[in-house]
Every structure is written in C-alpha cells, then in structure tokens.
Tab-separated table of C-alpha atoms in Angstrom:
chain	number	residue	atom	x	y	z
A	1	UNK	CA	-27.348	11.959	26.456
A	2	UNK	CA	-25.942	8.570	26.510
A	3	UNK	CA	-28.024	6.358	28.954
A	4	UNK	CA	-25.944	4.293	31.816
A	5	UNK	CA	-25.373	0.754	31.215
A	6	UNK	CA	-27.210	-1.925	33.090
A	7	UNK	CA	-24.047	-4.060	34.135
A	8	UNK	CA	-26.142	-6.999	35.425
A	9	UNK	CA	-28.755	-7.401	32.412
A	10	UNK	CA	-26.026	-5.814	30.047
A	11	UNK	CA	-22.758	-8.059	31.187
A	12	UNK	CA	-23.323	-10.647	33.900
A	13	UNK	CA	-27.145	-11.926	32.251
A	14	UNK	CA	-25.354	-13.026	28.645
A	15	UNK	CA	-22.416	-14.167	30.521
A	16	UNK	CA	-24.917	-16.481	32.369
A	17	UNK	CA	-26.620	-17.857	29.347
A	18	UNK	CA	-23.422	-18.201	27.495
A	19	UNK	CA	-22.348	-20.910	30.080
A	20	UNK	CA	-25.205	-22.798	30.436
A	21	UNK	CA	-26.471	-22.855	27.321
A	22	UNK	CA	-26.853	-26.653	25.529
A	23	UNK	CA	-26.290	-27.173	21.764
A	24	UNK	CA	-29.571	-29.353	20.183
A	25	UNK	CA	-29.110	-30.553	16.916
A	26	UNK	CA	-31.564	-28.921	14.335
A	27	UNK	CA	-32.327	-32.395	12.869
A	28	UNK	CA	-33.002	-34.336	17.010
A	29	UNK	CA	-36.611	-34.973	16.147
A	30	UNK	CA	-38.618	-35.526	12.790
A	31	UNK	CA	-41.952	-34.752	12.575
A	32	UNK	CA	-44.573	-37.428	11.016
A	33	UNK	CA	-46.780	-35.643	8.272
A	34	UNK	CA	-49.720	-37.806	8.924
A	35	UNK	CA	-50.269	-37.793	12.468
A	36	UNK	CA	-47.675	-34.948	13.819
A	37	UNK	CA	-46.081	-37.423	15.745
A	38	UNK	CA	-42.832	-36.280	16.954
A	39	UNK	CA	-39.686	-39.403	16.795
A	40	UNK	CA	-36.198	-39.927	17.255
A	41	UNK	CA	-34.308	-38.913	13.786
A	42	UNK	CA	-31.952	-42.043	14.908
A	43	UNK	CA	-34.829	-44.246	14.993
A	44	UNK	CA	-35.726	-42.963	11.555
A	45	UNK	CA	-32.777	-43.698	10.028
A	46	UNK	CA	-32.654	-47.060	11.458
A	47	UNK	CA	-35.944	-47.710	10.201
A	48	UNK	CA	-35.292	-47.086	6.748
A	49	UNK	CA	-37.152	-43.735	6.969
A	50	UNK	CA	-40.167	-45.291	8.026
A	51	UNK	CA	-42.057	-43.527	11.184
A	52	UNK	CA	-42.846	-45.688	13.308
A	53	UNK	CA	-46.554	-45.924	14.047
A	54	UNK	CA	-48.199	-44.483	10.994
A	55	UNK	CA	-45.931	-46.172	8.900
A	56	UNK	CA	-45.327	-42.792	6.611
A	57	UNK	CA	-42.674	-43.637	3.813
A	58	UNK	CA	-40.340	-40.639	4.042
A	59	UNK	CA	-38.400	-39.411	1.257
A	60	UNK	CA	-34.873	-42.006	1.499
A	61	UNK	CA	-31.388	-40.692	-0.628
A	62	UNK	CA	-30.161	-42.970	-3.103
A	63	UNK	CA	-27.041	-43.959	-1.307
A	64	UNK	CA	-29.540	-45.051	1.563
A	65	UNK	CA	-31.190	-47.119	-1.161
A	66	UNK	CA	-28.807	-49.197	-2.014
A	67	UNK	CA	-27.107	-49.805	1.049
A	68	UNK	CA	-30.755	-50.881	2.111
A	69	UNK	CA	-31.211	-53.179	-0.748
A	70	UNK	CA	-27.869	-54.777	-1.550
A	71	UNK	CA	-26.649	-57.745	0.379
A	72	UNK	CA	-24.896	-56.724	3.395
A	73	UNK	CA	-24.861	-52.990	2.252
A	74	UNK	CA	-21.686	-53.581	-0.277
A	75	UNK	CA	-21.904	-52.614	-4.036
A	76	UNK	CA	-19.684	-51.258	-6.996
A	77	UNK	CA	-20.704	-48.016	-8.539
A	78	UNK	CA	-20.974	-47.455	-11.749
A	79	UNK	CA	-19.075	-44.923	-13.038
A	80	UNK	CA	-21.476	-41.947	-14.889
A	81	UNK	CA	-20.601	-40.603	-18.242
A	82	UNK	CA	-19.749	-36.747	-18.033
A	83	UNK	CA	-21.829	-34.239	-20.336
A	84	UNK	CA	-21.887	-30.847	-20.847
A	85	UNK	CA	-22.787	-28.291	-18.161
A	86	UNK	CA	-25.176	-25.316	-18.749
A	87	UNK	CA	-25.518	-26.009	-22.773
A	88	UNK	CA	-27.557	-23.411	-23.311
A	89	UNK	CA	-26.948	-20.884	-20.435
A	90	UNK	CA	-29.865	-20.744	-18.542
A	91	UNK	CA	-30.608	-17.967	-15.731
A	92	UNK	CA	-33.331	-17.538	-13.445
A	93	UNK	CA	-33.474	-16.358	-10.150
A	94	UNK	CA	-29.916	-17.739	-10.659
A	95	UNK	CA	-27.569	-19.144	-13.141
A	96	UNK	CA	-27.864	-22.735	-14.018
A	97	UNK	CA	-24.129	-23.599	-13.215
A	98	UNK	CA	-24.836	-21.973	-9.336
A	99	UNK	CA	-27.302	-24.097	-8.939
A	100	UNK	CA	-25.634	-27.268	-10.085
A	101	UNK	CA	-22.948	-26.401	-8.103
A	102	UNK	CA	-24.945	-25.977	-4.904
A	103	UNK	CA	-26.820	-29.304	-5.702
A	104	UNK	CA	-23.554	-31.272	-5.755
A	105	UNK	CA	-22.496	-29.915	-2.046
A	106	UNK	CA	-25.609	-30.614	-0.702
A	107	UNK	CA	-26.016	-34.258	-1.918
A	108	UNK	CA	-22.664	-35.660	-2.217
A	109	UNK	CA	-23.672	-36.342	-6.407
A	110	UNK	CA	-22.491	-35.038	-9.708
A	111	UNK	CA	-26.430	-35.376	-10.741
A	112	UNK	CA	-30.156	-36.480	-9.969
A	113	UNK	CA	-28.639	-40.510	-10.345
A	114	UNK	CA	-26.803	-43.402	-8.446
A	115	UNK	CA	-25.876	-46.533	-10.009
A	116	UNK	CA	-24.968	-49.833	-8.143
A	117	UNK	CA	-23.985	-53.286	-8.961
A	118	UNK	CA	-23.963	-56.124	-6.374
A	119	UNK	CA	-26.183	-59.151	-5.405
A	120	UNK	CA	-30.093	-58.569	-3.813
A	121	UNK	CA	-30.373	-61.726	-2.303
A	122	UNK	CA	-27.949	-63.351	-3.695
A	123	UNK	CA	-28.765	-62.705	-7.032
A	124	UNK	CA	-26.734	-60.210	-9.415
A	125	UNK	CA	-28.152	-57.049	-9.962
A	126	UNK	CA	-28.169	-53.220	-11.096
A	127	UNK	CA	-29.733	-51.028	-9.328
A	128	UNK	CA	-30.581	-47.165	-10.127
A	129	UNK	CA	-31.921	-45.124	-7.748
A	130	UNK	CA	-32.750	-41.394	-8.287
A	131	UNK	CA	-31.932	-38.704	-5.683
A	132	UNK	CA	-34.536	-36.027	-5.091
A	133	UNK	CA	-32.486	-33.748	-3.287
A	134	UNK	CA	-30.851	-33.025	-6.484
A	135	UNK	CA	-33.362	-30.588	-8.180
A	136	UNK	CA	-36.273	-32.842	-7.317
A	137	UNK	CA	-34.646	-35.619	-8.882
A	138	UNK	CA	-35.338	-33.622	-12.138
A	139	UNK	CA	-34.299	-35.488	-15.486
A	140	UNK	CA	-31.594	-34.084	-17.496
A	141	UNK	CA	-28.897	-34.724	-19.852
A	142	UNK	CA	-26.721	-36.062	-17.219
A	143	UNK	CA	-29.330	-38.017	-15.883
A	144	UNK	CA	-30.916	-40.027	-19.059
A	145	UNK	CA	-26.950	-40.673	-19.551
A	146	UNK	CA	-26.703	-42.485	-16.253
A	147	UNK	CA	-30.072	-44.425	-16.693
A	148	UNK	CA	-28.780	-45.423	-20.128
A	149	UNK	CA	-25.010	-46.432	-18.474
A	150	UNK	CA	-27.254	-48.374	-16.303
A	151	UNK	CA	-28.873	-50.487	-18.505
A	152	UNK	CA	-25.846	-51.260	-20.377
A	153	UNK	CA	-24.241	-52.149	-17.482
A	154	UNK	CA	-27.132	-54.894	-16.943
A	155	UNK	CA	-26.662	-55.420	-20.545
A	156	UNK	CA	-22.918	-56.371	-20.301
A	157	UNK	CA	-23.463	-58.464	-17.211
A	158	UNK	CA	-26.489	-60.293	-17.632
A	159	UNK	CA	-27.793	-58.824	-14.725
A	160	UNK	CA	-31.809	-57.529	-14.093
A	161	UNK	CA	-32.101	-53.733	-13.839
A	162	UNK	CA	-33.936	-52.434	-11.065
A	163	UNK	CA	-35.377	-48.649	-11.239
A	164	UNK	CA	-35.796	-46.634	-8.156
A	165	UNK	CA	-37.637	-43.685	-9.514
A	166	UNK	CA	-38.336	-40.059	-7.617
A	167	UNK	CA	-38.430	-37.081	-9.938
A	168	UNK	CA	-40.408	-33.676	-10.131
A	169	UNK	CA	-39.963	-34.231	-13.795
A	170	UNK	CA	-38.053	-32.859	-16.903
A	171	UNK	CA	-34.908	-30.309	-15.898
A	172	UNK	CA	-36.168	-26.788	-17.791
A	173	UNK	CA	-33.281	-25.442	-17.261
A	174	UNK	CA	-31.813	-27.741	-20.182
A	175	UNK	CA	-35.184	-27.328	-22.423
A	176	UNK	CA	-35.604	-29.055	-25.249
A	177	UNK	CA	-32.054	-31.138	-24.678
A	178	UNK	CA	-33.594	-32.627	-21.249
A	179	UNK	CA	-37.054	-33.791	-23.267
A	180	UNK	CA	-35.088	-35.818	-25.610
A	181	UNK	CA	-33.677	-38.352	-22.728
A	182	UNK	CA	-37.202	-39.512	-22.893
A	183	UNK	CA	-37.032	-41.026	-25.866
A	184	UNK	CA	-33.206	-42.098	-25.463
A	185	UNK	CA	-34.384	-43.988	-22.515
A	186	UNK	CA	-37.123	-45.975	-23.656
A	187	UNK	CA	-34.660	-47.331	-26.439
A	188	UNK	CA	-32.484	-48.150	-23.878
A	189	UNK	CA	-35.440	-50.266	-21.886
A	190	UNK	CA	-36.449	-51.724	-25.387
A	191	UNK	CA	-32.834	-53.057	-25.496
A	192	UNK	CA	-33.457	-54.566	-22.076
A	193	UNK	CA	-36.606	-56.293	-23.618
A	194	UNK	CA	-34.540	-57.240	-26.212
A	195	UNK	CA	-32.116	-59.470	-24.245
A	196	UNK	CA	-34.689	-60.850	-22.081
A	197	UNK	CA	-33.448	-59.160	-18.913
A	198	UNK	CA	-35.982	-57.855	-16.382
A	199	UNK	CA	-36.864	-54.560	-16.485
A	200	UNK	CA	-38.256	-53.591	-12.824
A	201	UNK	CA	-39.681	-50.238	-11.689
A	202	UNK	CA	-40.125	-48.808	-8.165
A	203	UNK	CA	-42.365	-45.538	-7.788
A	204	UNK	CA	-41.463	-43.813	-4.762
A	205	UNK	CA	-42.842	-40.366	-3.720
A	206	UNK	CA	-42.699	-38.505	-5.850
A	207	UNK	CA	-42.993	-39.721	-9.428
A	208	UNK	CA	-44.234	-37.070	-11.834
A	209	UNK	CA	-44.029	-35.548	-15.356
A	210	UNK	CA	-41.472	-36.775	-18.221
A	211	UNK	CA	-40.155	-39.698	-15.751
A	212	UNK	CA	-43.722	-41.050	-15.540
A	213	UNK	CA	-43.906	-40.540	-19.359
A	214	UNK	CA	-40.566	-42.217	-19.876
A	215	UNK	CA	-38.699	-45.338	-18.314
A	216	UNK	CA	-40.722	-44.987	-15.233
A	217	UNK	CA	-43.620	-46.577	-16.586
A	218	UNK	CA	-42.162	-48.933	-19.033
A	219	UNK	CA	-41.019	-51.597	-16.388
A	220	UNK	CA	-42.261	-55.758	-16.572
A	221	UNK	CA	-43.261	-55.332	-12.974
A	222	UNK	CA	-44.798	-51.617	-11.394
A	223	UNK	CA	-43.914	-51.653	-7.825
A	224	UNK	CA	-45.023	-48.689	-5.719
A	225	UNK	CA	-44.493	-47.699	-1.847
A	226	UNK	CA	-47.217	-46.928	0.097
A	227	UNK	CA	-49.171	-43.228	-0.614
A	228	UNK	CA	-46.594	-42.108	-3.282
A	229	UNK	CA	-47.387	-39.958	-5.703
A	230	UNK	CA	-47.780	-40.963	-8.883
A	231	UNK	CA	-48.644	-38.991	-12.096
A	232	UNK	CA	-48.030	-36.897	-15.164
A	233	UNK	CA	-49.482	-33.442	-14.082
A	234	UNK	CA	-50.245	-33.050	-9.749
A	235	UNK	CA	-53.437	-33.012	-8.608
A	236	UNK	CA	-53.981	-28.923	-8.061
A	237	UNK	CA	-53.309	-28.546	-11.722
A	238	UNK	CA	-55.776	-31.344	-13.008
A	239	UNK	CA	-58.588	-29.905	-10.424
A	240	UNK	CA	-57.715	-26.199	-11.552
A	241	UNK	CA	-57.766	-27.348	-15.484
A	242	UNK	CA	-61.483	-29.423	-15.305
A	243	UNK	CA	-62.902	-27.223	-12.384
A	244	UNK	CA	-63.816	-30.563	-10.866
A	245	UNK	CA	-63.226	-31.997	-7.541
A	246	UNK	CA	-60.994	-35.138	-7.512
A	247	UNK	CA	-61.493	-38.445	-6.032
A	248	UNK	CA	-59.630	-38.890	-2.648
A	249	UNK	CA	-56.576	-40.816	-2.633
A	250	UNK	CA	-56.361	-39.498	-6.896
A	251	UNK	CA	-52.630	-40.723	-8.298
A	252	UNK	CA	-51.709	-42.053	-5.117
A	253	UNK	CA	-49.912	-45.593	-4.950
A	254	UNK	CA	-53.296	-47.635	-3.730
A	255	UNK	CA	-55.293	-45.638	-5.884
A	256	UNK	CA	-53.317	-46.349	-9.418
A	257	UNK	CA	-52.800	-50.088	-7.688
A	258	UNK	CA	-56.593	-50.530	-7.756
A	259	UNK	CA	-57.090	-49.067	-11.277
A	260	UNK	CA	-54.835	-51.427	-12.586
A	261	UNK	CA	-51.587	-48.948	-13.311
A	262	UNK	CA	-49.221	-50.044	-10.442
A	263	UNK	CA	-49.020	-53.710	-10.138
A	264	UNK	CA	-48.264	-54.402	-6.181
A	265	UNK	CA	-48.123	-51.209	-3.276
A	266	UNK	CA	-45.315	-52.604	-1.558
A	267	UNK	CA	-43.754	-51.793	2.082
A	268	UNK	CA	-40.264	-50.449	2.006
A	269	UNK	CA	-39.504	-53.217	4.298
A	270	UNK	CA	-40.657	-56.129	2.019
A	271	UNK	CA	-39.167	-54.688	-0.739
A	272	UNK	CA	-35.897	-56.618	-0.977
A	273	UNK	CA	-37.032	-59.518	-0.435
A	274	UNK	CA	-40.188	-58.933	-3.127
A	275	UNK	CA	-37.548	-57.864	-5.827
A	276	UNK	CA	-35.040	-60.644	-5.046
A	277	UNK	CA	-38.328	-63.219	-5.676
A	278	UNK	CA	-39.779	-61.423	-9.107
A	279	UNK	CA	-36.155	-61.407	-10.272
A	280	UNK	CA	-35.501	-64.434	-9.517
A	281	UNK	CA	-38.849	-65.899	-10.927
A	282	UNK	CA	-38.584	-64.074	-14.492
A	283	UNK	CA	-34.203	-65.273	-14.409
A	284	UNK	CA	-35.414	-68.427	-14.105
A	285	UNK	CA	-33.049	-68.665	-11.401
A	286	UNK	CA	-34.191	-72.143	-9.014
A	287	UNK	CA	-32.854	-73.155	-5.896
A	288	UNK	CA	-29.655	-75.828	-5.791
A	289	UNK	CA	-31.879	-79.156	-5.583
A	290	UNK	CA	-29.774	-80.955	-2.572
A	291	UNK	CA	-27.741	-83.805	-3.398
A	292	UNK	CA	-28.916	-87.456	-2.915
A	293	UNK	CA	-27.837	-88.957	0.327
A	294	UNK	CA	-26.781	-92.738	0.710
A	295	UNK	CA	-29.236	-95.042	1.542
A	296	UNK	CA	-28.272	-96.344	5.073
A	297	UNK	CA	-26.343	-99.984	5.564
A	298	UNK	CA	-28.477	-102.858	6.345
A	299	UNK	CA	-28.189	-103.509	10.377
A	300	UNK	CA	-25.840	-106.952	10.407
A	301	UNK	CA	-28.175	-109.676	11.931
C-alpha cells in the first residue's frame, strides 16, 4: 500500500527552503590552530597568511611568495626545463600520471617549484619558492631541475639566489631517480659558492627529509619562520625509534635557532626587508653617497 503524500512537508516545505536559502562560501572563515580563533579568510590573505592575534604562520603558495617579496609584486618567471613523466610507472592507490595530473589542476603548476626574477628592495634577485600543495612540495626530477634552472639563472645574471623551502621530502613515486637531485643540487649550490653569489635559505613549515639533507641546509644564511618544522625524520618517528620522550618545542624553528642550526627565526613580515639587508651586505652593494653641494656665496657687505 502506497502511503499518501504529505503535500505541505513533501512540496511546499523544500519549496520554502529553496528560496530562502543563502550560499556561504566553504573557505568564509579560517580557523587558527593555536588558539581556535575563528578570522576573516580576507583578512588572512591580506595579512600574508598570518592570523592575526597568535601570530600563527600559515602555510602561503609560492605565487603568494613572490608577489609578497618582490618589489611592487612584479617579476619574470623563469621558464622550467621539462622531464620525463612517470619514468618508471609507479601505481599505488593510483597511478603516478593521475596524480600529477590532479596536482597541476589544483595548484595552477607543472611541479612542486616557482621561479622568479625581479628586484627585493631594489636589489636584483632570484627567488625559488616551493609549493606544498603539490605533493607536499615533494622533491622530484622535475623539481631538482627547476632548483638547478634557478641557480643558473642567478648564475647568468649575477643575481643572489634566495630559497623558499617547504617539502615533505623525496617524491617515492620516482625512487631512486628523485634521490639523485640531492646530490645534483648541492653541485649546483657549490657553483653558487663558486662565483661568490649568496646562497640564502628560508625554512618554512614544513621542511623535512631529502630537502633538509640537500640544498635546504646548505645556504650562507639559515632563515626560519616562526614554529616551522624543521628536520630529517618528524618527531613521532624519532620518539617511536628511541622509546624516549622528546624535548618540547624538538625541530621547531626557535628550538634549532637556539641550538645553533637556524641562524635568525624571522617574522614573515620582516622578511623582505631582512633578505634585501643580508643580500645587500654580502653584494657589497652601499648606498649612492649624495653628491657635494656648493658652499653658499659670501653675503655682499
């Protein structure tokens, strides 16, 4: 027996919703992980991805990077070199290719890099600056390519190179191919030593595995924002491999700052202007000294 239909909860109730019912972004509010504070994405964004308050570094993209650190948000990109995709095949949960592929729509990127060239306060630059929504920012083939395009192009123009690292580490899905960009990467920073050009490194949350065993820790200057991550292997492994409980704050930016592995915990806010000095200090690049001005006329008597 088919039961009658309930025209007003059935027909006219939906109907109801239907019209009044208000569309809220998913992405209105962003929630602090500190303190649970609840802010404005807007205000977010225009805060460099800072909340305000706590002062929690968010993750930032790499496009957001540069636009924050070049002058007046204007730079060239360097174009990547292309490599091969999937070399040897690889399948999980899903093939290798799939996930490339949904990687690239989601970020805007051909890989886990972005390469700029422009002026940081004036002064010429290249900047790299790694994108961890692109498989954690994991290092590949494509990516030790890019870092290596990137210091030649500071090669070829004379220019300091400035790293923005954030990587989960080494890309297994490329095996034994993605380990050997470590060592491709450190020639290309030995280069950089080489020519006397600045070498700077920024560890952002998160920094971890076969980047921090690479060209992340192989800058003239550490720089670090405040509580990133820093290490080889995470915490929960090291605790779960010496059955030991590890000091608070362990591999975070202050911590590693204080133990003599980061050089200065910098605010996302300063950093600009901090880069723009060290680079400037180790270019040897001075000020204009102002031009002599004519001594005055004597009064007539």
């Amino acid at each position: 027996m088919v039961e009658p239909m309930n025209w007003i909860s059935e027909v006219v109730r939906p109907k109801i919703k239907t019209l009044f019912k208000r569309e809220t972004p998913e992405n209105l509010w962003v929630k602090c992980p500190d303190t649970g504070q609840m802010v404005f994405h807007k205000e977010v964004e225009a805060n460099h991805w800072v909340i305000p308050g706590s002062e929690h570094h968010l993750k930032m993209s790499a496009a957001a990077r540069l636009k924050m650190m070049f002058d007046e948000g204007t730079w060239i990109d360097v174009a990547l070199p292309e490599v091969a995709t999937d070399p040897l095949k690889f399948r999980d949960e899903k093939r290798y290719v799939d996930r490339l592929k949904d990687a690239r729509a989601k970020t805007g990127l051909q890989d886990a890099f972005k390469i700029g060239f422009g002026r940081v306060g004036g002064l010429p630059m290249t900047l790299a600056a790694q994108e961890f929504g692109f498989m954690a920012g994991s290092l590949g083939m494509a990516a030790g390519e890019a870092f290596v395009r990137g210091a030649e192009t500071a090669l070829e123009k004379r220019t300091p190179y400035v790293l923005f690292a954030a990587s989960g580490g080494a890309r297994m899905q490329e095996g034994i191919l993605s380990l050997m960009q470590m060592p491709r990467t450190t020639v290309a920073v030995r280069r950089l030593n080489a020519a006397r050009l600045p070498y700077i490194v920024v560890l952002t949350n998160p920094t971890t595995g076969g980047v921090t065993a690479s060209y992340a820790m192989l800058g003239d200057v550490h720089l670090a924002e405040p509580g990133a991550l820093i290490c080889f292997a995470g915490p929960r492994v090291i605790e779960q491999t010496i059955r030991e409980k590890l000091p608070d704050g362990f591999q975070r930016a202050e911590y590693l700052r204080d133990h003599g592995m980061v050089d200065q915990v910098v605010h996302r806010h300063q950093l600009k202007e901090t880069i723009a000095r060290i680079c400037g200090l180790l270019m040897d690049v001075r000020p204009a000294a102002a031009a002599p001005q004519p001594a005055p006329a004597p009064e007539a008597a």
